[in-house]
Amino acid sequence: MRDNGRVRAEYGDYGDFQDLVDEVSALLGAPATLEDRDFRLIAFGVHDSDDDAAMDPVRTRSILTRQSTAEVRAWFERFGIARATGPVRIPAAPDAGVVRGRLCLPVRHAGFVYGYVWLLDEAEHSPAQLASAMAVATRIGERLAAMSQAGAETGRALRGLLTAATRADRDTAEDALRLALGRDADEPHALVCVRAPEHAPAGPLPGLRTIPSAAALARVPERRRGELIALLVRLRSPQVLAPARTAAARLLDAVGSQGAVAGLSAGRRTLAELPGAWWEATAAARAAHAQPMLGPIAKWSNLGPYRLLTALPQDTPPDPAVAPLLTAAHQELAHTAEVFLDHAGQAGRTATALAIHRQTLYYRLSRIEQLTGLDLADGEARLLLHMALKAARL
């Protein structure tokens, strides 16, 4: 496994990290691994294939899966590595899967930990050797901090563009985002909106570099729900949304909120088009939340009738004819009407879907007609009822 450290392309110029990791390995005479503060692999050092000591099971898993297990992470963190400012010795723990001791070099900058350099190293080193290795770790921390700051700047600029209230504010925010993105500003992009269930706690956002093709990540206020998550994704072509779907899946996994959904906009060629893309992404997320069959990741282009319904203002009152059916007392009748209309008014299929007798279905349909005053044999009446029921879901 020679020349094998180039792992996380999302960390930009990974060659810099590789050179620094190799420098630590040379200073301390042991294979080194660099992980971010969430224990995701960034780079690992070169070593000979016949060096059995280097192939520790935990290290092997980290290299192959790009991350450590929760048990291994908990074992390491109990030694205070997140607060340490110097090398930390960690003993073996076979029960946690750690069969060899470690030397951990915290990667810090301005008092904040950005990652860890790990060495399968139980030997003693001189203070001068450890000081030299920590100096390299400090250089790594400076680079990770700079990348983190760049990610924060793009996030602020994206949030500014998506929340701008005036044309002048949009122009200013667009310029800021263009500056923050650099050469990526002229690439095609799509927007992802992640919507968590109501009252779900807002956890920390994942690192921008942990999401493939991510260009910017931010929380965006939403009038009714508090905050949404916006993710700007680089595309190879405006017509190919595969990178956006992959990024959305990774973001949903990182958010870890049960019931969270994501909406994908269509691709855009310019930054000026992103506010329109954000509207599409939020609409798709609303539709996925309302209709689980569309989610957990819904594309704007695949919403069907929900593309029209999401254009209605969110505070639009229900149609007067359908309003009585939407009360809590008539939830069962409303569900019956929706299933009936979803099955194109076919009584047999509807009764099967609801697991009820046909006579029970006919009774419910007559009650629906009485409540709404709509004739379910009339096409326009059916259209009104179907749209009103779907709009109520939103």
C-alpha positions as a Python dict, from the first residue, in 0.01 Angstrom:
ca = {
    (1, 'M'): (0, 0, 0),
    (2, 'R'): (248, 259, -119),
    (3, 'D'): (157, 613, -218),
    (4, 'N'): (-190, 554, -76),
    (5, 'G'): (-282, 865, 117),
    (6, 'R'): (-492, 1063, -130),
    (7, 'V'): (-836, 1002, 12),
    (8, 'R'): (-1068, 1298, 64),
    (9, 'A'): (-1084, 1501, -257),
    (10, 'E'): (-1351, 1721, -96),
    (11, 'Y'): (-1070, 1870, 114),
    (12, 'G'): (-949, 2051, -193),
    (13, 'D'): (-576, 2030, -253),
    (14, 'Y'): (-528, 1706, -58),
    (15, 'G'): (-165, 1690, -170),
    (16, 'D'): (-81, 1950, 95),
    (17, 'F'): (-234, 1733, 367),
    (18, 'Q'): (-61, 1425, 231),
    (19, 'D'): (279, 1594, 244),
    (20, 'L'): (219, 1706, 601),
    (21, 'V'): (105, 1361, 714),
    (22, 'D'): (412, 1205, 554),
    (23, 'E'): (627, 1462, 732),
    (24, 'V'): (485, 1355, 1070),
    (25, 'S'): (543, 989, 981),
    (26, 'A'): (907, 1064, 896),
    (27, 'L'): (962, 1263, 1216),
    (28, 'L'): (828, 991, 1445),
    (29, 'G'): (904, 681, 1240),
    (30, 'A'): (547, 548, 1242),
    (31, 'P'): (253, 546, 997),
    (32, 'A'): (26, 847, 1052),
    (33, 'T'): (-341, 910, 978),
    (34, 'L'): (-520, 1246, 961),
    (35, 'E'): (-890, 1271, 1052),
    (36, 'D'): (-1115, 1572, 1095),
    (37, 'R'): (-1281, 1649, 1429),
    (38, 'D'): (-1572, 1419, 1337),
    (39, 'F'): (-1327, 1130, 1287),
    (40, 'R'): (-1364, 1128, 910),
    (41, 'L'): (-1051, 1035, 720),
    (42, 'I'): (-866, 1309, 532),
    (43, 'A'): (-533, 1141, 450),
    (44, 'F'): (-316, 853, 568),
    (45, 'G'): (56, 794, 553),
    (46, 'V'): (257, 580, 317),
    (47, 'H'): (391, 252, 455),
    (48, 'D'): (529, -77, 330),
    (49, 'S'): (278, -353, 254),
    (50, 'D'): (473, -601, 468),
    (51, 'D'): (457, -374, 773),
    (52, 'D'): (211, -580, 977),
    (53, 'A'): (232, -341, 1269),
    (54, 'A'): (79, -69, 1052),
    (55, 'M'): (-231, -276, 973),
    (56, 'D'): (-415, -225, 1299),
    (57, 'P'): (-788, -320, 1258),
    (58, 'V'): (-911, 25, 1361),
    (59, 'R'): (-673, 197, 1120),
    (60, 'T'): (-768, -43, 842),
    (61, 'R'): (-1139, 24, 894),
    (62, 'S'): (-1081, 399, 899),
    (63, 'I'): (-896, 379, 567),
    (64, 'L'): (-1152, 151, 402),
    (65, 'T'): (-1471, 318, 530),
    (66, 'R'): (-1335, 674, 568),
    (67, 'Q'): (-1449, 698, 931),
    (68, 'S'): (-1423, 541, 1277),
    (69, 'T'): (-1698, 363, 1471),
    (70, 'A'): (-1885, 532, 1755),
    (71, 'E'): (-1726, 290, 2005),
    (72, 'V'): (-1373, 374, 1892),
    (73, 'R'): (-1450, 745, 1893),
    (74, 'A'): (-1590, 726, 2248),
    (75, 'W'): (-1278, 543, 2369),
    (76, 'F'): (-1044, 802, 2222),
    (77, 'E'): (-1244, 1102, 2339),
    (78, 'R'): (-1246, 986, 2700),
    (79, 'F'): (-875, 1077, 2712),
    (80, 'G'): (-952, 1444, 2657),
    (81, 'I'): (-815, 1474, 2304),
    (82, 'A'): (-1067, 1747, 2214),
    (83, 'R'): (-922, 1970, 2487),
    (84, 'A'): (-557, 1866, 2468),
    (85, 'T'): (-295, 2106, 2337),
    (86, 'G'): (-13, 1853, 2318),
    (87, 'P'): (47, 1484, 2236),
    (88, 'V'): (-184, 1235, 2411),
    (89, 'R'): (-94, 870, 2476),
    (90, 'I'): (-389, 631, 2446),
    (91, 'P'): (-356, 269, 2560),
    (92, 'A'): (-496, -29, 2376),
    (93, 'A'): (-857, -133, 2443),
    (94, 'P'): (-936, -469, 2281),
    (95, 'D'): (-1301, -449, 2394),
    (96, 'A'): (-1340, -130, 2187),
    (97, 'G'): (-1151, -283, 1894),
    (98, 'V'): (-833, -85, 1965),
    (99, 'V'): (-567, -357, 1974),
    (100, 'R'): (-267, -122, 1975),
    (101, 'G'): (-185, 194, 2163),
    (102, 'R'): (-193, 531, 1990),
    (103, 'L'): (-20, 864, 1994),
    (104, 'C'): (-265, 1144, 1919),
    (105, 'L'): (-150, 1487, 1802),
    (106, 'P'): (-443, 1733, 1830),
    (107, 'V'): (-475, 1957, 1525),
    (108, 'R'): (-568, 2299, 1661),
    (109, 'H'): (-583, 2661, 1555),
    (110, 'A'): (-682, 2967, 1759),
    (111, 'G'): (-793, 2747, 2048),
    (112, 'F'): (-1023, 2526, 1840),
    (113, 'V'): (-965, 2161, 1749),
    (114, 'Y'): (-1003, 2086, 1377),
    (115, 'G'): (-884, 1726, 1372),
    (116, 'Y'): (-631, 1470, 1491),
    (117, 'V'): (-313, 1308, 1365),
    (118, 'W'): (-298, 945, 1480),
    (119, 'L'): (11, 726, 1498),
    (120, 'L'): (30, 357, 1577),
    (121, 'D'): (318, 434, 1805),
    (122, 'E'): (394, 297, 2149),
    (123, 'A'): (762, 398, 2143),
    (124, 'E'): (914, 681, 2341),
    (125, 'H'): (1016, 998, 2160),
    (126, 'S'): (1231, 1287, 2265),
    (127, 'P'): (1070, 1621, 2353),
    (128, 'A'): (1234, 1767, 2042),
    (129, 'Q'): (1075, 1504, 1816),
    (130, 'L'): (730, 1559, 1967),
    (131, 'A'): (769, 1937, 1942),
    (132, 'S'): (857, 1907, 1574),
    (133, 'A'): (559, 1680, 1510),
    (134, 'M'): (325, 1920, 1692),
    (135, 'A'): (460, 2205, 1479),
    (136, 'V'): (348, 2012, 1171),
    (137, 'A'): (8, 1949, 1335),
    (138, 'T'): (-21, 2324, 1387),
    (139, 'R'): (38, 2383, 1016),
    (140, 'I'): (-235, 2130, 938),
    (141, 'G'): (-466, 2315, 1179),
    (142, 'E'): (-398, 2646, 1004),
    (143, 'R'): (-495, 2497, 669),
    (144, 'L'): (-811, 2329, 803),
    (145, 'A'): (-910, 2651, 979),
    (146, 'A'): (-869, 2848, 658),
    (147, 'M'): (-1086, 2598, 472),
    (148, 'S'): (-1347, 2610, 749),
    (149, 'Q'): (-1352, 2989, 737),
    (150, 'A'): (-1396, 2979, 360),
    (151, 'G'): (-1693, 2745, 409),
    (152, 'A'): (-1846, 2984, 664),
    (153, 'E'): (-1808, 3276, 424),
    (154, 'T'): (-1984, 3094, 139),
    (155, 'G'): (-2262, 2994, 379),
    (156, 'R'): (-2319, 3354, 491),
    (157, 'A'): (-2316, 3474, 131),
    (158, 'L'): (-2565, 3206, 23),
    (159, 'R'): (-2795, 3288, 313),
    (160, 'G'): (-2776, 3656, 220),
    (161, 'L'): (-2872, 3588, -142),
    (162, 'L'): (-3167, 3362, -50),
    (163, 'T'): (-3308, 3605, 207),
    (164, 'A'): (-3246, 3934, 24),
    (165, 'A'): (-3557, 4151, 29),
    (166, 'T'): (-3465, 4400, -244),
    (167, 'R'): (-3294, 4394, -582),
    (168, 'A'): (-3003, 4593, -441),
    (169, 'D'): (-2962, 4343, -155),
    (170, 'R'): (-2968, 4053, -403),
    (171, 'D'): (-2701, 4216, -618),
    (172, 'T'): (-2478, 4274, -316),
    (173, 'A'): (-2528, 3919, -190),
    (174, 'E'): (-2465, 3773, -535),
    (175, 'D'): (-2134, 3959, -556),
    (176, 'A'): (-2037, 3830, -211),
    (177, 'L'): (-2123, 3473, -307),
    (178, 'R'): (-1930, 3503, -632),
    (179, 'L'): (-1625, 3623, -442),
    (180, 'A'): (-1658, 3345, -182),
    (181, 'L'): (-1699, 3071, -444),
    (182, 'G'): (-1410, 3185, -660),
    (183, 'R'): (-1380, 2991, -984),
    (184, 'D'): (-1676, 2768, -882),
    (185, 'A'): (-1907, 3068, -925),
    (186, 'D'): (-1933, 3011, -1301),
    (187, 'E'): (-2020, 2641, -1273),
    (188, 'P'): (-2379, 2510, -1295),
    (189, 'H'): (-2546, 2461, -958),
    (190, 'A'): (-2859, 2323, -795),
    (191, 'L'): (-3004, 2394, -453),
    (192, 'V'): (-3111, 2141, -191),
    (193, 'C'): (-3354, 2232, 86),
    (194, 'V'): (-3367, 2010, 394),
    (195, 'R'): (-3679, 2038, 607),
    (196, 'A'): (-3686, 1875, 951),
    (197, 'P'): (-4009, 1781, 1132),
    (198, 'E'): (-4170, 2049, 1345),
    (199, 'H'): (-4020, 2089, 1691),
    (200, 'A'): (-3717, 1877, 1595),
    (201, 'P'): (-3403, 2013, 1768),
    (202, 'A'): (-3161, 2190, 1534),
    (203, 'G'): (-2829, 2010, 1558),
    (204, 'P'): (-2499, 2143, 1424),
    (205, 'L'): (-2447, 2157, 1050),
    (206, 'P'): (-2200, 1905, 911),
    (207, 'G'): (-1870, 2024, 770),
    (208, 'L'): (-1904, 2152, 416),
    (209, 'R'): (-1614, 1931, 304),
    (210, 'T'): (-1792, 1617, 422),
    (211, 'I'): (-2063, 1652, 154),
    (212, 'P'): (-1959, 1566, -202),
    (213, 'S'): (-1993, 1846, -459),
    (214, 'A'): (-2104, 2093, -189),
    (215, 'A'): (-2025, 2458, -262),
    (216, 'A'): (-2207, 2630, 28),
    (217, 'L'): (-2419, 2531, 328),
    (218, 'A'): (-2635, 2753, 548),
    (219, 'R'): (-2939, 2774, 771),
    (220, 'V'): (-3210, 2992, 617),
    (221, 'P'): (-3502, 3134, 817),
    (222, 'E'): (-3850, 3021, 718),
    (223, 'R'): (-4151, 3221, 830),
    (224, 'R'): (-4358, 2932, 960),
    (225, 'R'): (-4099, 2676, 1070),
    (226, 'G'): (-3801, 2863, 1204),
    (227, 'E'): (-3515, 2743, 985),
    (228, 'L'): (-3444, 2535, 677),
    (229, 'I'): (-3106, 2409, 557),
    (230, 'A'): (-2982, 2526, 218),
    (231, 'L'): (-2711, 2338, 31),
    (232, 'L'): (-2558, 2469, -290),
    (233, 'V'): (-2429, 2185, -507),
    (234, 'R'): (-2189, 2201, -803),
    (235, 'L'): (-2313, 2023, -1115),
    (236, 'R'): (-2136, 1899, -1424),
    (237, 'S'): (-2436, 2004, -1630),
    (238, 'P'): (-2766, 2178, -1541),
    (239, 'Q'): (-2947, 1873, -1677),
    (240, 'V'): (-2762, 1615, -1462),
    (241, 'L'): (-2883, 1628, -1101),
    (242, 'A'): (-2716, 1310, -978),
    (243, 'P'): (-2455, 1504, -772),
    (244, 'A'): (-2734, 1702, -602),
    (245, 'R'): (-2924, 1385, -509),
    (246, 'T'): (-2607, 1229, -368),
    (247, 'A'): (-2531, 1544, -169),
    (248, 'A'): (-2889, 1560, -40),
    (249, 'A'): (-2869, 1200, 80),
    (250, 'R'): (-2541, 1270, 259),
    (251, 'L'): (-2685, 1584, 422),
    (252, 'L'): (-2999, 1402, 539),
    (253, 'D'): (-2780, 1133, 690),
    (254, 'A'): (-2562, 1392, 863),
    (255, 'V'): (-2862, 1585, 999),
    (256, 'G'): (-2990, 1259, 1146),
    (257, 'S'): (-3342, 1389, 1219),
    (258, 'Q'): (-3614, 1125, 1190),
    (259, 'G'): (-3865, 1237, 930),
    (260, 'A'): (-3644, 1501, 766),
    (261, 'V'): (-3695, 1543, 391),
    (262, 'A'): (-3508, 1716, 111),
    (263, 'G'): (-3617, 1903, -199),
    (264, 'L'): (-3406, 1945, -514),
    (265, 'S'): (-3435, 2237, -753),
    (266, 'A'): (-3370, 2220, -1124),
    (267, 'G'): (-3016, 2303, -1233),
    (268, 'R'): (-2911, 2665, -1285),
    (269, 'R'): (-2632, 2817, -1492),
    (270, 'T'): (-2590, 3147, -1306),
    (271, 'L'): (-2589, 3266, -945),
    (272, 'A'): (-2859, 3523, -1030),
    (273, 'E'): (-3102, 3232, -1081),
    (274, 'L'): (-3049, 3085, -732),
    (275, 'P'): (-3344, 3261, -561),
    (276, 'G'): (-3576, 3091, -811),
    (277, 'A'): (-3397, 2761, -752),
    (278, 'W'): (-3446, 2804, -377),
    (279, 'W'): (-3818, 2849, -427),
    (280, 'E'): (-3826, 2521, -620),
    (281, 'A'): (-3621, 2339, -357),
    (282, 'T'): (-3837, 2459, -68),
    (283, 'A'): (-4154, 2371, -261),
    (284, 'A'): (-4020, 2021, -329),
    (285, 'A'): (-3935, 1978, 39),
    (286, 'R'): (-4287, 2090, 137),
    (287, 'A'): (-4435, 1840, -105),
    (288, 'A'): (-4215, 1558, 24),
    (289, 'H'): (-4322, 1641, 379),
    (290, 'A'): (-4689, 1641, 279),
    (291, 'Q'): (-4678, 1335, 54),
    (292, 'P'): (-4428, 1073, 183),
    (293, 'M'): (-4441, 887, -150),
    (294, 'L'): (-4246, 1177, -302),
    (295, 'G'): (-3966, 1164, -44),
    (296, 'P'): (-3740, 1151, 134),
    (297, 'I'): (-3571, 1334, -156),
    (298, 'A'): (-3809, 1505, -398),
    (299, 'K'): (-3712, 1666, -728),
    (300, 'W'): (-3900, 1975, -835),
    (301, 'S'): (-3941, 1829, -1184),
    (302, 'N'): (-4111, 1517, -1043),
    (303, 'L'): (-4374, 1685, -824),
    (304, 'G'): (-4657, 1663, -1077),
    (305, 'P'): (-4966, 1854, -953),
    (306, 'Y'): (-4777, 1968, -644),
    (307, 'R'): (-4582, 2208, -866),
    (308, 'L'): (-4907, 2404, -904),
    (309, 'L'): (-5024, 2360, -546),
    (310, 'T'): (-4699, 2478, -390),
    (311, 'A'): (-4740, 2805, -580),
    (312, 'L'): (-5038, 2890, -359),
    (313, 'P'): (-4957, 3114, -61),
    (314, 'Q'): (-4914, 2904, 251),
    (315, 'D'): (-5187, 3097, 435),
    (316, 'T'): (-5449, 3046, 160),
    (317, 'P'): (-5775, 2939, 333),
    (318, 'P'): (-5941, 2618, 214),
    (319, 'D'): (-6218, 2635, -41),
    (320, 'P'): (-6552, 2706, 136),
    (321, 'A'): (-6714, 2396, -9),
    (322, 'V'): (-6437, 2165, 114),
    (323, 'A'): (-6369, 2337, 448),
    (324, 'P'): (-6629, 2133, 646),
    (325, 'L'): (-6456, 1812, 536),
    (326, 'L'): (-6120, 1933, 671),
    (327, 'T'): (-6228, 1955, 1034),
    (328, 'A'): (-6095, 1712, 1294),
    (329, 'A'): (-6437, 1548, 1322),
    (330, 'H'): (-6428, 1434, 958),
    (331, 'Q'): (-6068, 1314, 915),
    (332, 'E'): (-6183, 966, 813),
    (333, 'L'): (-6415, 1105, 545),
    (334, 'A'): (-6139, 1335, 413),
    (335, 'H'): (-5901, 1039, 390),
    (336, 'T'): (-6166, 835, 211),
    (337, 'A'): (-6224, 1114, -41),
    (338, 'E'): (-5852, 1148, -109),
    (339, 'V'): (-5801, 776, -161),
    (340, 'F'): (-6110, 760, -384),
    (341, 'L'): (-5979, 1042, -602),
    (342, 'D'): (-5622, 904, -600),
    (343, 'H'): (-5770, 584, -749),
    (344, 'A'): (-5950, 776, -1026),
    (345, 'G'): (-6291, 725, -864),
    (346, 'Q'): (-6279, 345, -901),
    (347, 'A'): (-6486, 205, -616),
    (348, 'G'): (-6336, -145, -619),
    (349, 'R'): (-5975, -28, -596),
    (350, 'T'): (-6066, 233, -334),
    (351, 'A'): (-6245, -19, -111),
    (352, 'T'): (-5948, -253, -136),
    (353, 'A'): (-5702, 23, -51),
    (354, 'L'): (-5909, 126, 252),
    (355, 'A'): (-5983, -237, 350),
    (356, 'I'): (-6356, -165, 374),
    (357, 'H'): (-6672, -308, 212),
    (358, 'R'): (-6804, -134, -99),
    (359, 'Q'): (-7129, -47, 77),
    (360, 'T'): (-6928, 126, 350),
    (361, 'L'): (-6744, 321, 82),
    (362, 'Y'): (-7071, 426, -88),
    (363, 'Y'): (-7207, 544, 246),
    (364, 'R'): (-6898, 753, 312),
    (365, 'L'): (-6907, 904, -37),
    (366, 'S'): (-7268, 1010, 12),
    (367, 'R'): (-7171, 1175, 343),
    (368, 'I'): (-6890, 1358, 163),
    (369, 'E'): (-7135, 1490, -95),
    (370, 'Q'): (-7372, 1605, 181),
    (371, 'L'): (-7097, 1788, 370),
    (372, 'T'): (-6944, 1961, 67),
    (373, 'G'): (-7241, 2002, -164),
    (374, 'L'): (-7022, 1858, -443),
    (375, 'D'): (-7145, 1601, -693),
    (376, 'L'): (-6867, 1337, -713),
    (377, 'A'): (-6998, 1228, -1052),
    (378, 'D'): (-6897, 1570, -1189),
    (379, 'G'): (-6540, 1605, -1317),
    (380, 'E'): (-6488, 1964, -1207),
    (381, 'A'): (-6626, 1891, -861),
    (382, 'R'): (-6380, 1603, -830),
    (383, 'L'): (-6097, 1828, -945),
    (384, 'L'): (-6184, 2093, -687),
    (385, 'L'): (-6206, 1839, -406),
    (386, 'H'): (-5882, 1664, -503),
    (387, 'M'): (-5684, 1990, -526),
    (388, 'A'): (-5827, 2117, -198),
    (389, 'L'): (-5733, 1794, -17),
    (390, 'K'): (-5379, 1798, -155),
    (391, 'A'): (-5340, 2167, -77),
    (392, 'A'): (-5449, 2099, 280),
    (393, 'R'): (-5159, 1853, 314),
    (394, 'L'): (-4919, 2135, 232),
}
